Structure formats: C-alpha cells, structure tokens
Amino acid sequence: IGSIKDLNVWAMLVEADGYYSASLRSKKSYPINKVAERYHGGGHANACGVKNLTKSSIKTLFSELIEISTK
C-alpha cells in the first residue's frame, strides 16, 4: 500500500466482538502517532496501532487522518 504514489496515510482494521483494532501507517512526512495516542494507542511516527475502537470512533479517527494527510 505504501508504494501507491498519492496515498499518504492508510489504515487496516480488524473487527472482533463488536470492537475494532486499527493498524495505522503513513509516509515519512505524515507523523500519525499523536493521533493514535488520542485513542489510547501508540507506536512510532509512521507505524502505530489502536485497539477497542467503535464505529463512531473510527469515523473520527479517519477524519483526523485525512486532515493530517492533506496538509
């Protein structure tokens, strides 16, 4: 996914028992770890994860990632 030219930030989601886990990735100039921390996740600037997301929190998370990727 990271080799797609116009894609700066992406997420992979897994659902279990009504909650979601997200693996977040970004290209070097788009640090996403601060976003993950707001959802009680963590990791590195360009690779991090978040657990126990709801559908509502996923929408908010995606909005924040889109904002970062368009700056």
PDB file of C-alpha atoms in Angstrom, residues 47-71:
ATOM      1  CA  ALA A  47       3.528   2.973  12.191  1.00  0.00           C
ATOM      2  CA  CYS A  48       1.172   2.588  15.131  1.00  0.00           C
ATOM      3  CA  GLY A  49      -1.937   0.860  16.340  1.00  0.00           C
ATOM      4  CA  VAL A  50      -5.164   1.416  18.232  1.00  0.00           C
ATOM      5  CA  LYS A  51      -7.469  -1.129  19.903  1.00  0.00           C
ATOM      6  CA  ASN A  52     -11.069  -1.158  21.133  1.00  0.00           C
ATOM      7  CA  LEU A  53     -12.446   1.280  18.564  1.00  0.00           C
ATOM      8  CA  THR A  54     -16.171   1.661  17.940  1.00  0.00           C
ATOM      9  CA  LYS A  55     -17.727   2.559  14.601  1.00  0.00           C
ATOM     10  CA  SER A  56     -18.175   6.107  15.876  1.00  0.00           C
ATOM     11  CA  SER A  57     -14.550   6.478  16.978  1.00  0.00           C
ATOM     12  CA  ILE A  58     -13.365   5.051  13.641  1.00  0.00           C
ATOM     13  CA  LYS A  59     -15.169   7.851  11.799  1.00  0.00           C
ATOM     14  CA  THR A  60     -13.474  10.441  13.995  1.00  0.00           C
ATOM     15  CA  LEU A  61     -10.097   8.737  13.670  1.00  0.00           C
ATOM     16  CA  PHE A  62     -10.406   8.666   9.882  1.00  0.00           C
ATOM     17  CA  SER A  63     -11.303  12.361   9.831  1.00  0.00           C
ATOM     18  CA  GLU A  64      -8.147  13.166  11.788  1.00  0.00           C
ATOM     19  CA  LEU A  65      -6.005  11.011   9.486  1.00  0.00           C
ATOM     20  CA  ILE A  66      -7.487  12.680   6.408  1.00  0.00           C
ATOM     21  CA  GLU A  67      -6.713  16.094   7.900  1.00  0.00           C
ATOM     22  CA  ILE A  68      -3.081  15.121   8.506  1.00  0.00           C
ATOM     23  CA  SER A  69      -2.668  13.645   5.035  1.00  0.00           C
ATOM     24  CA  THR A  70      -3.911  16.766   3.255  1.00  0.00           C
ATOM     25  CA  LYS A  71      -1.616  19.268   4.992  1.00  0.00           C
TER      26      LYS A  71
END
